[in-house]
Short mmCIF file of C-alpha atoms in Angstrom, two decimals:
data_model
loop_
_atom_site.label_atom_id
_atom_site.label_comp_id
_atom_site.label_asym_id
_atom_site.label_seq_id
_atom_site.Cartn_x
_atom_site.Cartn_y
_atom_site.Cartn_z
CA UNK A 192 -39.01 -1.37 -31.02
CA UNK A 193 -41.89 0.52 -32.54
CA UNK A 194 -45.22 -0.67 -31.09
CA UNK A 195 -43.97 -3.81 -29.27
CA UNK A 196 -42.30 -1.89 -26.42
CA UNK A 197 -43.09 1.64 -24.83
CA UNK A 198 -40.38 3.66 -22.45
CA UNK A 199 -41.93 4.85 -19.20
CA UNK A 200 -40.83 6.52 -16.30
CA UNK A 201 -40.33 4.31 -13.38
CA UNK A 202 -39.29 4.33 -9.57
CA UNK A 203 -36.70 1.62 -9.21
CA UNK A 204 -36.87 0.94 -4.92
CA UNK A 205 -34.08 -0.62 -2.75
CA UNK A 206 -30.68 0.16 -2.27
CA UNK A 207 -30.39 1.84 -5.43
CA UNK A 208 -33.23 3.61 -5.08
CA UNK A 209 -33.92 5.95 -8.36
CA UNK A 210 -36.76 7.53 -11.27
CA UNK A 211 -35.29 5.80 -14.50
CA UNK A 212 -36.80 5.21 -17.91
CA UNK A 213 -37.47 1.31 -18.75
CA UNK A 214 -38.92 -0.19 -21.63
CA UNK A 215 -42.00 -1.70 -20.69
CA UNK A 216 -43.68 -4.56 -23.06
CA UNK A 217 -46.60 -3.77 -25.05
CA UNK A 218 -50.03 -5.35 -24.26
CA UNK A 219 -52.57 -5.16 -26.60
CA UNK A 220 -55.70 -7.30 -27.55
CA UNK A 221 -56.15 -8.93 -30.92
CA UNK A 222 -59.67 -10.16 -32.49
CA UNK A 223 -59.44 -12.65 -34.98
CA UNK A 224 -62.49 -12.92 -37.21
CA UNK A 225 -63.28 -15.90 -39.89
CA UNK A 226 -65.14 -15.44 -43.04
CA UNK A 227 -66.51 -18.15 -45.61
CA UNK A 228 -67.06 -17.25 -49.01
CA UNK A 229 -70.73 -17.43 -49.83
CA UNK A 230 -71.90 -19.86 -52.36
CA UNK A 231 -73.26 -17.02 -55.25
CA UNK A 232 -69.77 -16.05 -54.80
CA UNK A 233 -68.04 -19.22 -55.84
CA UNK A 234 -70.78 -19.97 -58.21
CA UNK A 235 -70.12 -16.45 -60.21
CA UNK A 236 -66.23 -17.44 -60.16
CA UNK A 237 -65.26 -15.60 -56.85
CA UNK A 238 -65.61 -12.01 -56.37
CA UNK A 239 -64.78 -11.51 -52.49
CA UNK A 240 -64.45 -7.73 -53.00
CA UNK A 241 -67.84 -7.14 -54.59
CA UNK A 242 -69.39 -9.94 -52.06
CA UNK A 243 -67.87 -9.45 -48.80
CA UNK A 244 -68.58 -12.59 -46.67
CA UNK A 245 -69.78 -12.02 -43.47
CA UNK A 246 -67.45 -12.65 -40.30
CA UNK A 247 -67.71 -14.23 -37.18
CA UNK A 248 -65.06 -13.39 -34.08
CA UNK A 249 -62.91 -16.85 -33.25
CA UNK A 250 -61.54 -15.19 -30.25
CA UNK A 251 -60.13 -12.08 -28.55
CA UNK A 252 -56.59 -12.54 -26.96
CA UNK A 253 -54.46 -10.23 -24.93
CA UNK A 254 -50.63 -10.48 -26.92
CA UNK A 255 -47.60 -8.66 -27.71
CA UNK A 256 -48.10 -7.42 -31.57
CA UNK A 257 -46.37 -8.27 -34.15
CA UNK A 258 -46.47 -11.78 -36.47
CA UNK A 259 -50.43 -11.18 -36.10
CA UNK A 260 -50.79 -13.22 -39.51
CA UNK A 261 -49.10 -16.12 -37.70
CA UNK A 262 -50.77 -15.93 -34.23
CA UNK A 263 -54.31 -15.91 -36.50
CA UNK A 264 -53.50 -19.04 -38.04
CA UNK A 265 -51.51 -20.73 -35.64
CA UNK A 266 -54.53 -20.55 -33.62
CA UNK A 267 -56.96 -21.74 -36.32
CA UNK A 268 -54.69 -24.83 -36.77
CA UNK A 269 -54.23 -25.39 -32.99
CA UNK A 270 -57.79 -25.30 -31.90
CA UNK A 271 -58.64 -27.65 -35.00
CA UNK A 272 -60.51 -25.11 -36.86
CA UNK A 273 -58.47 -25.24 -40.06
CA UNK A 274 -56.08 -27.99 -41.44
CA UNK A 275 -53.31 -26.22 -42.44
CA UNK A 276 -52.41 -23.12 -44.81
CA UNK A 277 -53.96 -24.44 -47.55
CA UNK A 278 -57.00 -24.06 -46.35
CA UNK A 279 -56.92 -20.34 -45.89
CA UNK A 280 -57.50 -17.70 -48.97
CA UNK A 281 -56.49 -14.07 -47.48
CA UNK A 282 -55.16 -12.66 -43.98
CA UNK A 283 -55.51 -9.09 -43.67
CA UNK A 284 -55.86 -6.23 -40.60
CA UNK A 285 -58.96 -4.72 -40.97
CA UNK A 286 -59.35 -0.72 -40.29
CA UNK A 287 -60.22 -0.19 -36.86
CA UNK A 288 -58.78 2.83 -35.22
CA UNK A 289 -58.31 3.81 -31.57
CA UNK A 290 -59.34 6.85 -29.86
CA UNK A 291 -57.11 9.33 -31.30
CA UNK A 292 -58.41 8.33 -35.14
CA UNK A 293 -54.82 6.02 -35.87
CA UNK A 294 -55.04 2.51 -36.93
CA UNK A 295 -54.55 -0.35 -34.38
CA UNK A 296 -53.74 -3.18 -36.35
CA UNK A 297 -55.60 -5.38 -33.53
CA UNK A 298 -58.20 -7.24 -35.92
CA UNK A 299 -57.48 -9.87 -38.24
CA UNK A 300 -59.99 -11.16 -40.84
CA UNK A 301 -58.89 -14.37 -42.23
CA UNK A 302 -60.96 -15.46 -45.28
CA UNK A 303 -61.11 -19.39 -46.03
CA UNK A 304 -60.44 -20.78 -49.16
CA UNK A 305 -63.12 -21.50 -51.38
CA UNK A 306 -64.89 -24.40 -50.39
CA UNK A 307 -63.70 -24.63 -46.99
CA UNK A 308 -65.76 -24.36 -43.88
CA UNK A 309 -64.40 -24.55 -40.28
CA UNK A 310 -64.28 -28.02 -39.05
CA UNK A 311 -65.86 -27.57 -36.16
CA UNK A 312 -68.12 -24.82 -34.37
CA UNK A 313 -66.60 -22.11 -32.77
CA UNK A 314 -67.12 -22.80 -28.94
CA UNK A 315 -66.91 -20.83 -25.34
CA UNK A 316 -63.68 -21.80 -24.96
CA UNK A 317 -62.36 -20.39 -28.16
CA UNK A 318 -64.31 -17.36 -28.31
CA UNK A 319 -62.78 -15.70 -25.37
CA UNK A 320 -58.75 -16.05 -24.37
CA UNK A 321 -56.66 -14.60 -21.75
CA UNK A 322 -52.80 -14.40 -21.88
CA UNK A 323 -53.12 -17.50 -19.91
CA UNK A 324 -56.13 -19.49 -20.86
CA UNK A 325 -57.10 -22.96 -21.05
CA UNK A 326 -59.66 -25.76 -20.04
CA UNK A 327 -59.52 -28.62 -17.67
CA UNK A 328 -60.84 -32.10 -17.35
CA UNK A 329 -60.12 -35.55 -18.59
CA UNK A 330 -63.03 -35.11 -21.11
CA UNK A 331 -61.37 -32.06 -22.75
CA UNK A 332 -58.18 -34.73 -23.10
CA UNK A 333 -60.68 -37.33 -24.67
CA UNK A 334 -62.08 -34.88 -27.18
CA UNK A 335 -58.33 -34.28 -28.30
CA UNK A 336 -57.14 -37.87 -28.87
CA UNK A 337 -60.42 -38.33 -30.72
CA UNK A 338 -59.75 -35.55 -33.16
CA UNK A 339 -55.85 -35.60 -33.59
CA UNK A 340 -55.19 -35.24 -37.31
CA UNK A 341 -51.56 -36.03 -36.93
CA UNK A 342 -50.42 -38.15 -33.93
CA UNK A 343 -47.19 -37.98 -32.77
CA UNK A 344 -47.21 -41.81 -31.78
CA UNK A 345 -45.57 -43.09 -34.84
CA UNK A 346 -42.64 -41.06 -35.24
CA UNK A 347 -39.39 -42.41 -34.44
CA UNK A 348 -37.14 -39.53 -34.35
CA UNK A 349 -34.44 -39.61 -31.50
CA UNK A 350 -33.02 -36.16 -30.11
CA UNK A 351 -30.08 -35.59 -28.10
CA UNK A 352 -30.63 -33.64 -24.79
CA UNK A 353 -27.59 -31.62 -25.68
CA UNK A 354 -29.45 -30.67 -29.03
CA UNK A 355 -32.51 -29.52 -26.59
CA UNK A 356 -30.36 -27.67 -24.42
CA UNK A 357 -28.32 -26.05 -27.23
CA UNK A 358 -32.01 -24.97 -28.89
CA UNK A 359 -33.43 -23.63 -25.76
CA UNK A 360 -29.76 -21.51 -25.18
CA UNK A 361 -30.51 -20.29 -28.97
CA UNK A 362 -33.80 -19.30 -28.69
CA UNK A 363 -32.57 -17.28 -25.31
CA UNK A 364 -30.08 -15.24 -27.48
CA UNK A 365 -33.08 -14.37 -30.11
CA UNK A 366 -35.70 -13.36 -27.45
CA UNK A 367 -35.02 -9.54 -28.02
CA UNK A 368 -38.00 -8.34 -26.36
CA UNK A 369 -37.45 -10.33 -23.54
CA UNK A 370 -33.93 -8.68 -23.23
CA UNK A 371 -35.30 -5.04 -23.54
CA UNK A 372 -38.33 -5.79 -20.79
CA UNK A 373 -38.10 -9.34 -19.05
CA UNK A 374 -41.90 -9.23 -19.89
CA UNK A 375 -42.65 -12.05 -22.45
CA UNK A 376 -42.57 -15.84 -23.25
CA UNK A 377 -40.70 -17.51 -26.16
CA UNK A 378 -41.44 -20.74 -28.41
CA UNK A 379 -38.60 -21.89 -30.98
CA UNK A 380 -39.05 -24.75 -33.58
CA UNK A 381 -36.17 -26.62 -34.00
CA UNK A 382 -35.87 -29.19 -37.11
CA UNK A 383 -34.53 -32.96 -36.87
CA UNK A 384 -30.85 -31.61 -37.20
CA UNK A 385 -31.26 -29.29 -33.54
CA UNK A 386 -31.49 -26.09 -36.37
CA UNK A 387 -33.30 -23.28 -34.70
CA UNK A 388 -35.87 -22.50 -37.76
CA UNK A 389 -37.99 -20.06 -36.13
CA UNK A 390 -38.75 -18.04 -32.71
CA UNK A 391 -41.56 -16.09 -31.82
CA UNK A 392 -42.44 -13.95 -28.40
CA UNK A 393 -45.68 -13.03 -26.77
CA UNK A 394 -46.68 -12.24 -23.61
CA UNK A 395 -48.59 -15.38 -23.61
CA UNK A 396 -47.19 -18.81 -23.74
CA UNK A 397 -49.90 -20.20 -25.76
CA UNK A 398 -50.12 -17.08 -28.29
CA UNK A 399 -45.81 -17.75 -28.64
CA UNK A 400 -46.80 -21.41 -29.66
CA UNK A 401 -49.62 -20.60 -32.00
CA UNK A 402 -47.30 -18.18 -33.94
CA UNK A 403 -44.49 -20.59 -34.40
CA UNK A 404 -47.53 -23.01 -35.50
CA UNK A 405 -48.59 -20.57 -37.89
CA UNK A 406 -45.45 -19.97 -39.15
CA UNK A 407 -45.01 -23.69 -39.73
CA UNK A 408 -48.37 -23.80 -41.21
CA UNK A 409 -47.82 -20.70 -43.92
CA UNK A 410 -44.21 -22.08 -44.49
CA UNK A 411 -46.15 -25.74 -45.47
CA UNK A 412 -44.28 -27.85 -42.92
CA UNK A 413 -47.09 -29.28 -41.38
CA UNK A 414 -47.22 -31.94 -39.60
CA UNK A 415 -44.05 -31.02 -37.61
CA UNK A 416 -42.64 -35.00 -37.74
CA UNK A 417 -39.14 -34.58 -36.70
CA UNK A 418 -39.43 -31.78 -34.88
CA UNK A 419 -38.74 -30.06 -31.42
CA UNK A 420 -41.00 -27.33 -29.97
CA UNK A 421 -39.17 -25.41 -27.06
CA UNK A 422 -41.32 -22.98 -24.88
CA UNK A 423 -39.81 -20.73 -22.17
CA UNK A 424 -42.86 -21.93 -19.59
CA UNK A 425 -44.17 -24.44 -18.28
CA UNK A 426 -46.01 -27.44 -19.90
CA UNK A 427 -49.71 -26.74 -19.47
CA UNK A 428 -52.85 -28.49 -21.10
CA UNK A 429 -52.94 -26.13 -23.82
CA UNK A 430 -49.14 -26.24 -24.87
CA UNK A 431 -49.42 -29.69 -24.86
CA UNK A 432 -52.65 -29.69 -27.22
CA UNK A 433 -51.01 -27.75 -29.25
CA UNK A 434 -48.03 -29.60 -29.96
CA UNK A 435 -49.75 -32.73 -30.53
CA UNK A 436 -51.97 -31.15 -32.76
CA UNK A 437 -49.30 -30.00 -34.78
CA UNK A 438 -47.90 -33.26 -34.83
CA UNK A 439 -44.89 -32.44 -32.90
CA UNK A 440 -43.13 -35.50 -31.47
CA UNK A 441 -40.49 -33.57 -29.23
CA UNK A 442 -41.69 -30.78 -26.60
CA UNK A 443 -39.18 -28.87 -24.33
CA UNK A 444 -40.14 -26.36 -21.31
CA UNK A 445 -37.94 -25.03 -19.23
CA UNK A 446 -40.22 -25.11 -15.70
CA UNK A 447 -42.87 -27.98 -15.17
CA UNK A 448 -45.35 -29.85 -16.44
CA UNK A 449 -49.21 -30.12 -15.20
CA UNK A 450 -50.91 -33.33 -14.66
CA UNK A 451 -53.30 -32.83 -17.99
CA UNK A 452 -50.33 -31.93 -19.66
CA UNK A 453 -48.50 -35.15 -18.93
CA UNK A 454 -51.82 -37.11 -19.80
CA UNK A 455 -52.14 -35.41 -23.30
CA UNK A 456 -48.57 -36.51 -23.79
CA UNK A 457 -49.22 -39.98 -22.94
CA UNK A 458 -51.88 -40.88 -24.44
CA UNK A 459 -51.31 -38.71 -27.87
CA UNK A 460 -47.32 -40.06 -27.96
CA UNK A 461 -45.83 -36.63 -27.47
CA UNK A 462 -42.40 -36.70 -25.72
CA UNK A 463 -42.48 -34.16 -22.64
CA UNK A 464 -39.37 -32.65 -21.09
CA UNK A 465 -39.86 -29.76 -18.31
CA UNK A 466 -37.04 -28.14 -15.99
CA UNK A 467 -34.86 -27.93 -19.24
CA UNK A 468 -32.17 -26.20 -17.55
CA UNK A 469 -28.35 -26.02 -17.75
CA UNK A 470 -27.34 -29.82 -18.03
CA UNK A 471 -30.76 -31.64 -16.95
CA UNK A 472 -34.01 -32.01 -17.78
CA UNK A 473 -36.81 -34.05 -16.78
CA UNK A 474 -39.08 -36.47 -19.02
CA UNK A 475 -42.85 -36.86 -18.06
CA UNK A 476 -43.56 -39.09 -20.91
CA UNK A 477 -42.38 -41.09 -23.58
CA UNK A 478 -38.37 -41.00 -22.84
CA UNK A 479 -37.65 -43.22 -25.67
CA UNK A 480 -36.81 -40.28 -27.89
CA UNK A 481 -34.14 -38.61 -25.62
CA UNK A 482 -30.55 -39.75 -25.95
CA UNK A 483 -27.94 -38.74 -23.75
CA UNK A 484 -24.15 -39.06 -23.54
CA UNK A 485 -23.21 -42.72 -22.78
CA UNK A 486 -26.97 -43.98 -23.07
#
C-alpha cells in the first residue's frame, strides 16, 4: 500500500506469543497553506508563476497520506474559509524533502481563484490540529449557526434505517487500510438512493470527513442536500459541524454522540444517529427523516 502502511516486526503477546511482521498505518503531518493572487497579478492578466503570491499556513494536521487535495479542500470548506471548489484555482504539493532528501509530499499549497479571499481570518483553532482536535462551548455552536452557508433544516429527505445500515456495511467493506492495520477511521457519503458515492480513510475521524467533503466540493456537489454522511466513530462537535456546513441532512455514526454534537444537530436541523450497528440505531435529533419498516 505504499506510503499508507509500513511492515514492521512486532512481538505478539498472550497464548500464541510470537515475533511476526504486521502492517502498521503511516501517520505523517500535512501542512495546508493558502495563497491569494495579489492585485497586481490580477491587473496584469494573471501570472501566478511570475508573481508567486505569499502563502499562510492554515493548519498542520496529522493524517494518513493520500487524498491530500480532498483533505485540504474539505478542511477549507468545513471551516468556513472558502465556499466550494469554485473558490480554488490550483492545489499542489510543495517540494519539501525529508532527512534523506526524498520528497515527503507533506505540504499542500492552495491558490485561491482570482478575486477570492478567505471568508474569515485564520484563527488559533485553525492553525494547529491533531488527529482528534476540537473546541468546546455553546459560544462555538452560536457562531456556527449564525454563519451556516447551507442549513439542513429545510431538507425534507427521508431515508430508511435499512439504507443507513447498508451504507455502514458498504463503507466497512471498502476500508482497505483498516482491514490491513485496524488503525484508521472512515467516512462515506450516500446519495439519496443510498448508493455509496465515496469512502475516505484517515487516522483522524475529522480528516476522513474533510476528505469526503473535499471530494464533494471538487465534484461540484455542495450543498449535499438529500445525502447522508456515515462515519466510523463517535459524533463529536467537529463531525456535526462539518456535516452541517456541507448541508448534509443526515449524519450517522457507529458510536455515541456528545452533548455539543446533539446541540449542533438540534439547532441546525441535522438528523443525528449514533450506535448504528447491526439492526439498531439511536436518534439524537430530528428523527422525522429516518423511516423504519412498519412505521
